[in-house]
Short mmCIF file of C-alpha atoms and ligand atoms in Angstrom, two decimals:
data_model
loop_
_atom_site.label_atom_id
_atom_site.label_comp_id
_atom_site.label_asym_id
_atom_site.label_seq_id
_atom_site.Cartn_x
_atom_site.Cartn_y
_atom_site.Cartn_z
CA UNK A 184 -29.99 -10.29 24.06
CA UNK A 185 -26.18 -9.47 24.71
CA UNK A 186 -23.95 -8.68 21.86
CA UNK A 187 -20.43 -9.74 21.91
CA UNK A 188 -18.93 -6.29 21.64
CA UNK A 189 -20.86 -2.77 21.56
CA UNK A 190 -19.17 0.55 20.45
CA UNK A 191 -21.16 3.26 21.89
CA UNK A 192 -21.68 6.49 20.28
CA UNK A 193 -19.10 6.63 17.49
CA UNK A 194 -19.19 8.86 14.71
CA UNK A 195 -19.26 6.33 12.01
CA UNK A 196 -18.25 6.85 8.62
CA UNK A 197 -20.84 4.66 6.89
CA UNK A 198 -21.66 4.10 3.23
CA UNK A 199 -24.63 6.26 3.33
CA UNK A 200 -22.71 8.92 5.35
CA UNK A 201 -21.78 9.86 8.60
CA UNK A 202 -23.83 9.31 11.56
CA UNK A 203 -23.61 9.06 15.48
CA UNK A 204 -24.29 5.28 16.13
CA UNK A 205 -23.84 2.18 18.08
CA UNK A 206 -21.93 -0.86 16.35
CA UNK A 207 -22.60 -4.02 17.73
CA UNK A 208 -20.45 -7.23 16.65
CA UNK A 209 -21.36 -10.67 17.26
CA UNK A 210 -18.63 -13.37 16.49
CA UNK A 211 -16.38 -12.20 13.37
CA UNK A 212 -19.14 -9.87 11.91
CA UNK A 213 -21.08 -6.61 12.26
CA UNK A 214 -24.37 -7.59 13.77
CA UNK A 215 -26.26 -4.34 14.14
CA UNK A 216 -25.89 -0.56 13.37
CA UNK A 217 -28.24 1.49 15.43
CA UNK A 218 -28.88 4.91 16.75
CA UNK A 219 -26.74 6.05 19.58
CA UNK A 220 -27.79 4.48 22.82
CA UNK A 221 -30.45 1.97 21.07
CA UNK A 222 -28.31 -1.14 20.83
CA UNK A 223 -28.71 -3.80 23.49
CA UNK A 224 -25.77 -4.42 25.84
CA UNK A 225 -22.52 -5.89 24.88
CA UNK A 226 -20.21 -8.49 26.78
CA UNK A 227 -17.70 -5.71 26.31
CA UNK A 228 -18.67 -2.06 25.67
CA UNK A 229 -16.49 0.26 24.09
CA UNK A 230 -17.33 3.90 25.06
CA UNK A 231 -16.57 5.95 21.60
CA UNK A 232 -18.35 9.42 22.23
CA UNK A 233 -15.74 11.83 20.55
CA UNK A 234 -14.06 8.91 18.47
CA UNK A 235 -14.77 8.41 14.59
CA UNK A 236 -15.20 4.76 13.46
CA UNK A 237 -13.97 4.22 10.07
CA UNK A 238 -13.67 0.75 8.31
CA UNK A 239 -10.32 -1.13 8.84
CA UNK A 240 -7.98 -0.15 6.38
CA UNK A 241 -7.17 -2.18 3.64
CA UNK A 242 -3.53 -1.99 2.47
CA UNK A 243 -3.14 -3.32 -1.11
CA UNK A 244 0.63 -2.77 -1.38
CA UNK A 245 3.01 -3.54 1.56
CA UNK A 246 6.49 -4.79 1.39
CA UNK A 247 6.34 -7.66 4.45
CA UNK A 248 9.78 -8.77 3.70
CA UNK A 249 9.10 -12.64 4.59
CA UNK A 250 10.14 -14.81 3.46
CA UNK A 251 13.91 -13.84 2.61
CA UNK A 252 14.46 -10.51 4.01
CA UNK A 253 13.23 -10.86 7.71
CA UNK A 254 16.07 -8.70 9.00
CA UNK A 255 14.16 -5.55 7.53
CA UNK A 256 10.88 -6.73 8.54
CA UNK A 257 8.74 -9.68 9.73
CA UNK A 258 5.12 -10.84 10.17
CA UNK A 259 5.21 -9.81 13.99
CA UNK A 260 6.40 -6.47 13.29
CA UNK A 261 4.04 -5.80 10.43
CA UNK A 262 0.99 -6.93 12.24
CA UNK A 263 1.96 -4.79 15.45
CA UNK A 264 2.21 -1.86 12.89
CA UNK A 265 -1.08 -2.52 11.27
CA UNK A 266 -2.88 -2.98 14.66
CA UNK A 267 -1.55 0.50 15.74
CA UNK A 268 -2.18 1.97 12.67
CA UNK A 269 -5.69 0.64 12.17
CA UNK A 270 -4.83 -1.62 9.18
CA UNK A 271 -7.05 -4.68 9.23
CA UNK A 272 -5.84 -6.62 5.88
CA UNK A 273 -2.37 -5.91 4.71
CA UNK A 274 -1.35 -7.63 1.34
CA UNK A 275 2.19 -8.35 0.68
CA UNK A 276 4.17 -7.61 -2.61
CA UNK A 277 6.21 -10.29 -4.22
CA UNK A 278 9.85 -8.87 -4.02
CA UNK A 279 10.78 -11.72 -1.44
CA UNK A 280 12.85 -14.77 -1.66
CA UNK A 281 11.88 -17.19 -2.98
CA UNK A 282 9.41 -14.88 -4.66
CA UNK A 283 5.96 -16.11 -5.44
CA UNK A 284 6.47 -16.68 -9.05
CA UNK A 285 5.49 -20.23 -8.83
CA UNK A 286 2.67 -21.99 -7.32
CA UNK A 287 4.94 -23.88 -5.11
CA UNK A 288 6.52 -20.62 -3.76
CA UNK A 289 3.03 -19.17 -3.55
CA UNK A 290 1.67 -22.21 -1.47
CA UNK A 291 4.94 -21.96 0.90
CA UNK A 292 4.35 -18.14 1.43
CA UNK A 293 0.64 -18.45 2.15
CA UNK A 294 1.42 -21.43 4.64
CA UNK A 295 4.14 -18.97 6.29
CA UNK A 296 1.15 -16.29 6.59
CA UNK A 297 -1.37 -18.97 7.65
CA UNK A 298 0.83 -19.66 10.74
CA UNK A 299 2.26 -16.34 11.62
CA UNK A 300 0.15 -13.39 10.21
CA UNK A 301 -1.47 -11.39 12.97
CA UNK A 302 -3.86 -9.45 10.52
CA UNK A 303 -5.73 -10.52 7.57
CA UNK A 304 -3.56 -10.98 4.47
CA UNK A 305 -2.89 -12.00 1.12
CA UNK A 306 -0.20 -12.12 -1.69
CA UNK A 307 0.23 -10.16 -4.70
CA UNK A 308 1.55 -13.06 -6.82
CA UNK A 309 4.39 -12.12 -9.31
CA UNK A 310 3.01 -12.42 -13.00
CA UNK A 311 6.11 -13.24 -14.70
CA UNK A 312 6.03 -16.66 -15.29
CA UNK A 313 3.43 -17.30 -17.97
CA UNK A 314 2.70 -21.01 -17.56
CA UNK A 315 2.53 -20.40 -13.57
CA UNK A 316 -0.27 -17.43 -14.08
CA UNK A 317 -3.45 -19.83 -14.12
CA UNK A 318 -2.12 -21.82 -11.18
CA UNK A 319 -1.26 -18.88 -9.05
CA UNK A 320 -5.08 -17.59 -9.87
CA UNK A 321 -6.29 -20.32 -7.96
CA UNK A 322 -4.72 -19.90 -4.84
CA UNK A 323 -7.38 -17.32 -3.63
CA UNK A 324 -5.17 -14.16 -4.38
CA UNK A 325 -6.58 -10.85 -5.33
CA UNK A 326 -4.20 -9.58 -7.92
CA UNK A 327 -0.90 -10.39 -9.82
CA UNK A 328 2.14 -7.88 -9.68
CA UNK A 329 4.68 -6.79 -12.25
CA UNK A 330 7.67 -4.60 -11.57
CA UNK A 331 8.90 -2.90 -14.88
CA UNK A 332 12.14 -2.12 -12.77
CA UNK A 333 15.05 -4.06 -12.50
CA UNK A 334 17.87 -2.44 -10.56
CA UNK A 335 21.08 -1.27 -11.78
CA UNK A 336 23.37 -0.65 -8.84
CA UNK A 337 22.20 -2.94 -6.17
CA UNK A 338 20.52 -6.25 -5.68
CA UNK A 339 17.25 -5.18 -3.98
CA UNK A 340 14.72 -4.50 -4.03
CA UNK A 341 14.11 -4.73 -7.55
CA UNK A 342 15.84 -8.10 -8.14
CA UNK A 343 15.98 -9.93 -11.35
CA UNK A 344 13.61 -12.64 -11.74
CA UNK A 345 10.46 -10.63 -10.83
CA UNK A 346 10.90 -8.00 -13.40
CA UNK A 347 10.00 -7.38 -17.16
CA UNK A 348 9.59 -4.57 -19.27
CA UNK A 349 9.90 -5.67 -22.90
CA UNK A 350 6.52 -4.43 -24.45
CA UNK A 351 5.88 -8.06 -26.14
CA UNK A 352 6.44 -9.97 -22.59
CA UNK A 353 4.21 -7.31 -20.73
CA UNK A 354 1.57 -8.06 -23.54
CA UNK A 355 1.80 -11.84 -23.28
CA UNK A 356 1.49 -11.53 -19.25
CA UNK A 357 -1.48 -9.02 -19.68
CA UNK A 358 -3.37 -11.64 -21.74
CA UNK A 359 -2.66 -14.35 -19.42
CA UNK A 360 -3.97 -12.53 -16.39
CA UNK A 361 -6.78 -11.18 -18.56
CA UNK A 362 -7.85 -15.01 -18.62
CA UNK A 363 -7.68 -15.38 -14.93
CA UNK A 364 -10.38 -12.49 -14.24
CA UNK A 365 -7.98 -10.98 -11.83
CA UNK A 366 -6.67 -7.44 -12.04
CA UNK A 367 -3.04 -6.83 -12.74
CA UNK A 368 -0.92 -4.54 -10.75
CA UNK A 369 2.20 -2.81 -12.50
CA UNK A 370 4.94 -0.45 -11.03
CA UNK A 371 5.37 1.48 -14.41
CA UNK A 372 8.99 2.24 -15.39
CA UNK A 373 10.63 2.77 -18.87
CA UNK A 374 13.79 1.00 -18.31
CA UNK A 375 15.09 1.43 -21.51
CA UNK A 376 14.98 5.25 -21.01
CA UNK A 377 16.15 5.07 -17.74
CA UNK A 378 19.13 3.37 -18.91
CA UNK A 379 19.89 6.38 -21.14
CA UNK A 380 18.89 9.12 -18.46
CA UNK A 381 21.32 7.06 -15.86
CA UNK A 382 23.96 7.20 -17.99
CA UNK A 383 24.03 10.89 -18.56
CA UNK A 384 23.98 11.23 -14.62
CA UNK A 385 26.75 8.82 -14.18
CA UNK A 386 28.98 10.15 -17.29
CA UNK A 387 29.03 13.53 -15.45
CA UNK A 388 30.05 11.75 -12.00
CA UNK A 389 26.68 12.70 -10.43
CA UNK A 390 25.71 9.52 -8.17
CA UNK A 391 24.76 11.04 -4.94
CA UNK A 392 21.02 10.96 -3.44
CA UNK A 393 20.34 14.19 -5.07
CA UNK A 394 21.33 12.59 -8.64
CA UNK A 395 19.33 9.65 -7.90
CA UNK A 396 16.34 11.63 -6.80
CA UNK A 397 16.61 13.78 -10.11
CA UNK A 398 17.19 10.94 -12.37
CA UNK A 399 13.89 9.11 -11.36
CA UNK A 400 12.23 12.43 -11.87
CA UNK A 401 14.02 13.54 -14.90
CA UNK A 402 12.40 15.48 -17.82
CA UNK A 403 9.37 16.18 -15.80
CA UNK A 404 8.68 12.68 -14.79
CA UNK A 405 9.27 11.08 -18.34
CA UNK A 406 9.89 7.48 -17.11
CA UNK A 407 6.65 7.23 -15.50
CA UNK A 408 4.75 8.98 -18.20
CA UNK A 409 6.27 7.03 -21.00
CA UNK A 410 5.79 3.51 -19.12
CA UNK A 411 1.98 4.22 -18.21
CA UNK A 412 1.14 5.29 -21.85
CA UNK A 413 2.28 2.12 -23.11
CA UNK A 414 0.67 0.30 -20.13
CA UNK A 415 -2.58 2.13 -21.21
CA UNK A 416 -2.27 1.22 -24.66
CA UNK A 417 -1.48 -2.50 -24.02
CA UNK A 418 -4.61 -2.43 -21.50
CA UNK A 419 -6.88 -1.15 -24.32
CA UNK A 420 -5.33 -4.13 -26.59
CA UNK A 421 -5.59 -6.97 -24.26
CA UNK A 422 -8.71 -5.81 -21.96
CA UNK A 423 -6.87 -6.87 -18.75
CA UNK A 424 -7.96 -4.90 -15.43
CA UNK A 425 -4.92 -2.75 -14.98
CA UNK A 426 -4.01 -1.35 -11.41
CA UNK A 427 -1.31 1.30 -11.59
CA UNK A 428 0.83 1.72 -8.74
CA UNK A 429 2.98 4.63 -7.38
CA UNK A 430 1.09 7.46 -9.34
CA UNK A 431 3.16 10.30 -8.95
CA UNK A 432 3.02 12.82 -12.11
CA UNK A 433 0.34 15.38 -13.54
CA UNK A 434 0.18 13.56 -16.88
CA UNK A 435 -0.35 10.03 -15.52
CA UNK A 436 -3.48 11.56 -13.80
CA UNK A 437 -4.63 13.02 -16.99
CA UNK A 438 -3.79 9.92 -18.85
CA UNK A 439 -6.04 8.06 -16.17
CA UNK A 440 -8.74 10.46 -16.11
CA UNK A 441 -9.16 9.91 -20.16
CA UNK A 442 -8.89 6.14 -19.79
CA UNK A 443 -11.60 5.94 -17.48
CA UNK A 444 -13.97 8.45 -19.25
CA UNK A 445 -13.50 6.09 -22.16
CA UNK A 446 -14.75 3.18 -20.04
CA UNK A 447 -11.38 1.32 -19.75
CA UNK A 448 -10.91 -1.15 -16.76
CA UNK A 449 -8.18 0.83 -15.08
CA UNK A 450 -7.43 1.85 -11.64
CA UNK A 451 -4.54 3.52 -9.61
CA UNK A 452 -2.91 4.05 -6.22
CA UNK A 453 -1.06 6.64 -4.84
CA UNK A 454 1.45 6.42 -1.93
CA UNK A 455 1.99 8.58 1.23
CA UNK A 456 5.44 9.45 -0.01
CA UNK A 457 3.83 11.24 -2.86
CA UNK A 458 1.86 13.82 -0.59
CA UNK A 459 3.98 14.08 2.66
CA UNK A 460 7.65 13.26 1.96
CA UNK A 461 9.11 13.12 -1.56
CA UNK A 462 7.16 16.33 -2.75
CA UNK A 463 9.50 18.65 -0.53
CA UNK A 464 13.05 18.78 -1.79
CA UNK A 465 14.22 20.23 2.04
CA UNK A 466 13.34 16.51 2.96
CA UNK A 467 15.55 15.19 0.49
CA UNK A 468 18.21 17.39 1.60
CA UNK A 469 17.71 16.54 5.19
CA UNK A 470 16.95 12.87 4.94
CA UNK A 471 18.87 11.76 1.64
CA UNK A 472 17.86 8.24 0.71
CA UNK A 473 15.88 7.91 3.81
CA UNK A 474 13.27 10.24 1.95
CA UNK A 475 13.54 8.29 -1.06
CA UNK A 476 10.97 6.15 -2.63
CA UNK A 477 10.84 9.06 -5.11
CA UNK A 478 11.20 12.92 -5.72
CA UNK A 479 7.71 14.16 -6.59
CA UNK A 480 7.97 17.71 -7.95
CA UNK A 481 5.27 19.86 -6.07
CA UNK A 482 3.20 20.53 -9.14
CA UNK A 483 3.08 16.79 -9.58
CA UNK A 484 2.07 16.02 -6.12
CA UNK A 485 -0.80 18.72 -6.26
CA UNK A 486 -2.04 17.24 -9.45
CA UNK A 487 -2.10 13.80 -7.90
CA UNK A 488 -3.79 15.06 -4.93
CA UNK A 489 -6.60 16.59 -6.72
CA UNK A 490 -6.92 13.34 -8.86
CA UNK A 491 -7.13 11.67 -5.28
CA UNK A 492 -9.38 13.62 -3.99
CA UNK A 493 -11.99 13.43 -6.99
CA UNK A 494 -11.42 9.66 -7.31
CA UNK A 495 -9.38 9.42 -10.46
CA UNK A 496 -6.56 7.98 -8.59
CA UNK A 497 -8.81 5.48 -6.68
CA UNK A 498 -6.94 4.19 -3.56
CA UNK A 499 -3.95 4.88 -1.41
CA UNK A 500 -2.06 1.84 -0.60
CA UNK A 501 1.46 2.23 1.71
CA UNK A 502 4.29 0.94 -0.60
CA UNK A 503 5.29 0.48 2.96
CA UNK A 504 9.14 -0.33 2.47
CA UNK A 505 11.24 -0.86 5.40
CA UNK A 506 14.98 -1.11 5.04
CA UNK A 507 17.90 -0.93 7.64
CA UNK A 508 19.92 2.01 8.47
CA UNK A 509 23.05 0.44 7.02
CA UNK A 510 21.11 -0.23 3.57
CA UNK A 511 20.11 3.64 3.43
CA UNK A 512 23.50 5.02 4.42
CA UNK A 513 25.27 4.57 1.19
CA UNK A 514 22.93 6.79 -0.55
CA UNK A 515 24.41 9.85 0.71
CA UNK A 516 27.42 9.05 -1.74
CA UNK A 517 25.59 6.58 -4.15
CA UNK A 518 22.02 6.76 -4.19
CA UNK A 519 21.95 3.80 -6.61
CA UNK A 520 23.57 1.68 -4.03
CA UNK A 521 20.84 2.60 -1.20
CA UNK A 522 17.72 0.49 -1.17
CA UNK A 523 14.89 2.47 -2.28
CA UNK A 524 11.55 2.69 -0.28
CA UNK A 525 9.99 4.32 3.03
CA UNK A 526 8.08 2.71 5.62
CA UNK A 527 4.62 3.97 6.61
CA UNK A 528 2.10 1.19 7.31
CA UNK A 529 1.81 2.63 11.00
CA UNK A 530 1.38 6.28 10.23
CA UNK A 531 -0.56 6.60 7.25
CA UNK A 532 -3.74 6.91 8.72
CA UNK A 533 -2.71 9.86 11.09
CA UNK A 534 -1.23 11.37 8.07
CA UNK A 535 -4.55 11.28 6.06
CA UNK A 536 -6.47 12.31 9.20
CA UNK A 537 -4.10 15.24 9.64
CA UNK A 538 -5.12 16.39 5.93
CA UNK A 539 -8.85 15.76 7.40
CA UNK A 540 -8.38 17.97 10.35
CA UNK A 541 -7.03 20.89 8.04
CA UNK A 542 -9.83 20.63 5.84
CA UNK A 543 -8.33 19.14 2.66
CA UNK A 544 -9.94 15.71 2.75
CA UNK A 545 -13.28 14.11 3.89
CA UNK A 546 -13.69 11.72 6.19
CA UNK A 547 -15.76 9.80 3.56
CA UNK A 548 -12.89 10.03 0.74
CA UNK A 549 -10.62 8.49 3.48
CA UNK A 550 -12.79 5.47 4.18
CA UNK A 551 -13.32 5.08 0.42
CA UNK A 552 -9.75 5.49 -0.58
CA UNK A 553 -8.28 3.11 2.24
CA UNK A 554 -10.85 0.51 2.62
CA UNK A 555 -14.33 0.43 0.22
CA UNK A 556 -12.64 1.22 -2.82
CA UNK A 557 -9.84 -1.21 -2.32
CA UNK A 558 -12.51 -4.00 -1.42
CA UNK A 559 -14.58 -3.26 -4.33
CA UNK A 560 -11.58 -3.38 -7.04
CA UNK A 561 -9.97 -6.72 -5.59
CA UNK A 562 -13.31 -8.36 -4.74
CA UNK A 563 -13.41 -8.27 -0.88
CA UNK A 564 -16.51 -6.28 -1.00
CA UNK A 565 -19.19 -6.67 0.77
CA UNK A 566 -17.36 -9.01 3.08
CA UNK A 567 -14.71 -6.29 3.83
CA UNK A 568 -14.30 -2.51 3.27
CA UNK A 569 -17.42 -0.85 4.89
CA UNK A 570 -18.81 -0.92 8.10
CA UNK A 571 -22.41 -2.35 7.54
CA UNK A 572 -24.28 -5.11 9.07
CA UNK A 573 -23.08 -8.70 8.07
CA UNK A 574 -19.50 -7.54 7.08
CA UNK A 575 -16.43 -8.61 8.93
CA UNK A 576 -16.21 -6.36 12.08
CA UNK A 577 -13.27 -4.84 11.04
CA UNK A 578 -13.00 -1.19 12.42
CA UNK A 579 -10.86 1.21 13.37
CA UNK A 580 -11.89 3.94 16.33
CA UNK A 581 -9.82 7.13 15.92
CA UNK A 582 -9.52 10.22 18.36
CA UNK A 583 -9.67 13.11 15.95
CA UNK A 584 -8.51 15.55 18.55
CA UNK A 585 -5.25 13.63 19.78
CA UNK A 586 -2.11 15.29 18.32
CA UNK A 587 1.31 13.85 18.22
CA UNK A 588 4.74 14.45 17.19
CA UNK A 589 5.88 11.16 15.46
CA UNK A 590 9.16 10.07 16.77
CA UNK A 591 11.67 6.97 15.95
CA UNK A 592 11.00 5.85 19.30
CA UNK A 593 7.35 5.13 18.36
CA UNK A 594 8.38 2.96 15.46
CA UNK A 595 7.16 -0.66 15.40
CA UNK A 596 8.92 -1.39 12.13
CA UNK A 597 11.92 -3.54 12.54
CA UNK A 598 13.74 -0.99 10.41
CA UNK A 599 13.49 1.09 13.58
CA UNK A 600 13.37 4.67 11.87
CA UNK A 601 10.49 6.66 10.06
CA UNK A 602 11.01 9.50 7.58
CA UNK A 603 8.06 10.91 9.34
CA UNK A 604 9.95 11.62 12.42
CA UNK A 605 9.42 15.12 13.64
CA UNK A 606 5.99 15.18 12.14
CA UNK A 607 2.97 16.68 14.03
CA UNK A 608 0.09 14.51 13.29
CA UNK A 609 -3.60 14.96 14.53
CA UNK A 610 -5.85 11.90 14.77
CA UNK A 611 -4.78 8.74 16.18
CA UNK A 612 -6.14 5.11 16.09
CA UNK A 613 -7.54 4.16 19.75
CA UNK A 614 -9.05 1.06 19.05
CA UNK A 615 -8.67 -1.67 16.01
CA UNK A 616 -10.84 -4.47 15.70
CA UNK A 617 -10.15 -7.33 13.19
CA UNK A 618 -13.13 -9.76 12.82
CA UNK A 619 -14.48 -9.00 16.08
CA UNK A 620 -11.18 -9.14 17.92
CA UNK A 621 -9.90 -6.36 19.37
CA UNK A 622 -6.36 -5.81 18.22
CA UNK A 623 -5.69 -2.24 19.52
CA UNK A 624 -7.04 -1.82 22.85
CA UNK A 625 -7.32 1.83 24.02
CA UNK A 626 -3.84 2.13 22.40
CA UNK A 627 -2.29 -0.77 23.72
CA UNK A 628 -1.35 -3.58 21.30
CA UNK A 629 -3.40 -6.87 21.33
CA UNK A 630 -2.57 -8.51 18.53
CA UNK A 631 -1.67 -12.13 18.18
CA UNK A 632 0.40 -14.53 15.77
CA UNK A 633 -1.79 -16.68 13.49
CA UNK A 634 -4.91 -14.65 14.23
CA UNK A 635 -4.70 -13.32 10.36
CA UNK A 636 -6.63 -15.16 7.85
CA UNK A 637 -6.10 -15.05 4.00
CA UNK A 638 -8.57 -12.41 2.77
CA UNK A 639 -10.20 -14.00 -0.25
CA UNK A 640 -12.56 -12.87 -3.37
CA UNK A 641 -15.95 -13.47 -2.61
CA UNK A 642 -16.06 -15.53 -5.84
CA UNK A 643 -12.64 -17.43 -5.00
CA UNK A 644 -12.10 -20.96 -5.94
CA UNK A 645 -9.24 -21.40 -3.42
CA UNK A 646 -7.31 -24.72 -3.85
CA UNK A 647 -5.08 -24.18 -0.50
CA UNK A 648 -5.11 -22.87 3.00
O1 DOR B 227 10.86 2.47 -3.43
C1 DOR B 227 10.65 1.20 -3.42
N1 DOR B 227 10.87 0.18 -2.49
N2 DOR B 227 9.92 0.79 -4.74
C2 DOR B 227 9.39 -0.53 -4.88
O2 DOR B 227 8.95 -0.68 -5.86
C3 DOR B 227 9.90 -1.53 -3.83
C4 DOR B 227 9.96 -0.89 -2.66
C5 DOR B 227 10.69 -2.10 -1.75
O3 DOR B 227 10.36 -3.22 -1.83
O4 DOR B 227 11.75 -1.49 -1.02
#
């Protein structure tokens, strides 16, 4: 018997622990995992001694920008970044135009992805339109998303129409999403409080990138903490499965820990910028709005890191948020005019692996936080999220010894820059397999348009695609 592909002698991060194995694929699935050297031959053999095999990354939070904002990013560029970065499933956020607030818009968006996506995908539909929620849930989506933030000084990325923050409105949406059985992702933001905080800065004439960074982090992160406190209470009232986005304060980690201990249906993500970018004020001085996402004071970043290590903060998702330089430049003078967010799809695995090399994280926790737990929380498991027989052959092989200094020249995003330029990383993806196809081949991109497929829940009733 000959398998399609045999990966020989990889140090594989399996659910039961780390083992040196052969991994054989047939068609789209993993056919066998054997002791090293024991698998029959493969039509293609990949020599993997010295390489670590991790489950393909599942990024539950990425701003792909299509439709509507393809000058910032498009499905081709995102597919190439995913392949290069070991990401096999990348799930889109709804701040696009037209936004997936209605079944019609979501169907069109899914059709666009079906035709063009290079990697497996889904769309976190917007949960703002009450009447549309049941219909959206029937399109095979994994989750709903609500932004509590609506931008004040710019028209993007938090445009009107996809944000709401009145408690009664949130309560109604939570009940409607609860009825679908799907999780609800929320970007926490206390808009009423922020209106007052921003006014203080503006009244003093403070508008630059520093003021913007400080306003969002004001009073030790109060806008995040009050929003999350409200959300957790409303979760308790409605029973919705709540997934908190952008974890970035100590108190949010404490609240999460308490909610989980009480058995609540709550989970949370952290984004790369919380650990490796916005936690160092020097980056903000050096890069201005190019480093914002958000400023996270070191004591907060450390608390979130501890919560991430022990699983209180369940997963890492990128919040990949590419913007053009001309959309960032205004931030030097007026932080509220710059489009906020930072790209990271291509490099976050290497940033994580650099922490593994430094002894701060284990491979097991990386696999869990980037693949297994997202798959379990959002219903993809056991089809995706782990290297196991019968699962989709979604595997990334990384060379843990390979070092590189990230540069803007490496960037595959349409935005053409990375806030991580100049960063030394250790641990690089060499091969990425998606459903048995090699999409990164010995470091060379081999992705193709249209190969991606909607990654649906095992129990989904899908009406379209
Ligand atoms: O900083 C951010 N940028 N936060 C978000 O919630 C959206 C994102 C974007 O789309 O650029």
